Amino acid sequence: MHALPDGEAELSLVVRLPWEDVARLGQEAGRLASQMQRPVTLDEAVSYRLRSARPSATHAKPSGEQPAAVSSAVTSLPRISGTA
């Protein structure tokens, strides 16, 4: 993990995904690219998806405040019917 100039932090990790999930991320990247009128990488689609799944995300809170439960904040990508 390392700090970024904009005050956020970046964490690098390796995740093994089934091809179906990679395909869904590709669809998400395509949807975002259409919205933003520019190319979008799978990394950017994942970041966007994680950020949009946590609407109440805030920066670190002073001690004494209880953090929100992480397990309820992350949602999965919608399943695609059919075959690839």
mmCIF file of C-alpha atoms in Angstrom:
data_model
loop_
_atom_site.group_PDB
_atom_site.id
_atom_site.type_symbol
_atom_site.label_atom_id
_atom_site.label_comp_id
_atom_site.label_asym_id
_atom_site.label_seq_id
_atom_site.Cartn_x
_atom_site.Cartn_y
_atom_site.Cartn_z
ATOM 1 C CA MET A 1 0.000 0.000 0.000
ATOM 2 C CA HIS A 2 1.212 3.511 -0.713
ATOM 3 C CA ALA A 3 -0.161 7.032 -0.404
ATOM 4 C CA LEU A 4 -1.236 8.992 -3.477
ATOM 5 C CA PRO A 5 -0.793 12.744 -3.976
ATOM 6 C CA ASP A 6 -4.571 13.309 -3.876
ATOM 7 C CA GLY A 7 -4.765 12.088 -0.270
ATOM 8 C CA GLU A 8 -6.013 8.585 -1.042
ATOM 9 C CA ALA A 9 -4.120 5.296 -0.777
ATOM 10 C CA GLU A 10 -3.495 2.586 -3.344
ATOM 11 C CA LEU A 11 -3.417 -1.112 -2.486
ATOM 12 C CA SER A 12 -2.127 -3.646 -5.000
ATOM 13 C CA LEU A 13 -3.238 -7.267 -4.867
ATOM 14 C CA VAL A 14 -3.746 -10.286 -7.086
ATOM 15 C CA VAL A 15 -7.227 -11.763 -7.467
ATOM 16 C CA ARG A 16 -8.095 -14.900 -9.425
ATOM 17 C CA LEU A 17 -11.411 -14.550 -11.269
ATOM 18 C CA PRO A 18 -13.450 -16.900 -13.444
ATOM 19 C CA TRP A 19 -13.677 -15.805 -17.094
ATOM 20 C CA GLU A 20 -17.385 -15.048 -16.612
ATOM 21 C CA ASP A 21 -16.502 -12.365 -14.046
ATOM 22 C CA VAL A 22 -13.831 -10.933 -16.362
ATOM 23 C CA ALA A 23 -16.477 -10.739 -19.106
ATOM 24 C CA ARG A 24 -18.831 -8.855 -16.751
ATOM 25 C CA LEU A 25 -16.029 -6.433 -15.909
ATOM 26 C CA GLY A 26 -15.490 -5.916 -19.635
ATOM 27 C CA GLN A 27 -19.172 -5.068 -20.010
ATOM 28 C CA GLU A 28 -18.907 -2.649 -17.085
ATOM 29 C CA ALA A 29 -15.838 -1.032 -18.703
ATOM 30 C CA GLY A 30 -17.761 -0.710 -21.983
ATOM 31 C CA ARG A 31 -20.705 0.913 -20.226
ATOM 32 C CA LEU A 32 -18.410 3.358 -18.427
ATOM 33 C CA ALA A 33 -16.508 4.138 -21.641
ATOM 34 C CA SER A 34 -19.807 4.984 -23.319
ATOM 35 C CA GLN A 35 -20.804 7.219 -20.393
ATOM 36 C CA MET A 36 -17.425 8.950 -20.113
ATOM 37 C CA GLN A 37 -16.791 9.151 -23.877
ATOM 38 C CA ARG A 38 -13.269 7.706 -23.481
ATOM 39 C CA PRO A 39 -11.568 4.307 -23.156
ATOM 40 C CA VAL A 40 -11.828 2.653 -19.723
ATOM 41 C CA THR A 41 -9.538 -0.127 -18.459
ATOM 42 C CA LEU A 42 -10.733 -3.141 -16.480
ATOM 43 C CA ASP A 43 -8.806 -1.765 -13.477
ATOM 44 C CA GLU A 44 -10.744 1.487 -13.730
ATOM 45 C CA ALA A 45 -14.047 -0.409 -14.059
ATOM 46 C CA VAL A 46 -13.253 -2.392 -10.907
ATOM 47 C CA SER A 47 -12.315 0.769 -8.998
ATOM 48 C CA TYR A 48 -15.478 2.513 -10.145
ATOM 49 C CA ARG A 49 -17.592 -0.507 -9.210
ATOM 50 C CA LEU A 50 -16.089 -0.725 -5.726
ATOM 51 C CA ARG A 51 -16.525 2.997 -5.132
ATOM 52 C CA SER A 52 -20.138 3.002 -6.345
ATOM 53 C CA ALA A 53 -20.937 0.032 -4.090
ATOM 54 C CA ARG A 54 -20.075 2.154 -1.049
ATOM 55 C CA PRO A 55 -22.180 5.331 -1.268
ATOM 56 C CA SER A 56 -21.436 6.259 2.351
ATOM 57 C CA ALA A 57 -17.654 5.872 2.042
ATOM 58 C CA THR A 58 -15.751 8.609 3.838
ATOM 59 C CA HIS A 59 -12.181 9.324 4.810
ATOM 60 C CA ALA A 60 -10.820 8.126 8.131
ATOM 61 C CA LYS A 61 -12.990 9.154 11.064
ATOM 62 C CA PRO A 62 -11.788 10.406 14.445
ATOM 63 C CA SER A 63 -11.604 7.801 17.202
ATOM 64 C CA GLY A 64 -14.899 7.170 18.947
ATOM 65 C CA GLU A 65 -16.940 6.872 15.748
ATOM 66 C CA GLN A 66 -17.909 3.368 14.654
ATOM 67 C CA PRO A 67 -16.928 2.382 11.069
ATOM 68 C CA ALA A 68 -19.573 0.902 8.772
ATOM 69 C CA ALA A 69 -19.516 -2.872 8.274
ATOM 70 C CA VAL A 70 -17.401 -3.712 5.241
ATOM 71 C CA SER A 71 -19.121 -6.999 4.422
ATOM 72 C CA SER A 72 -22.455 -5.299 3.708
ATOM 73 C CA ALA A 73 -20.890 -2.544 1.589
ATOM 74 C CA VAL A 74 -19.589 -4.642 -1.313
ATOM 75 C CA THR A 75 -21.999 -5.922 -3.945
ATOM 76 C CA SER A 76 -21.361 -8.383 -6.746
ATOM 77 C CA LEU A 77 -21.623 -7.648 -10.436
ATOM 78 C CA PRO A 78 -24.898 -8.699 -12.052
ATOM 79 C CA ARG A 79 -24.877 -12.156 -13.651
ATOM 80 C CA ILE A 80 -25.124 -12.460 -17.427
ATOM 81 C CA SER A 81 -27.506 -15.035 -18.855
ATOM 82 C CA GLY A 82 -26.333 -17.168 -21.765
ATOM 83 C CA THR A 83 -22.858 -18.342 -22.701
ATOM 84 C CA ALA A 84 -19.747 -16.497 -23.839
#
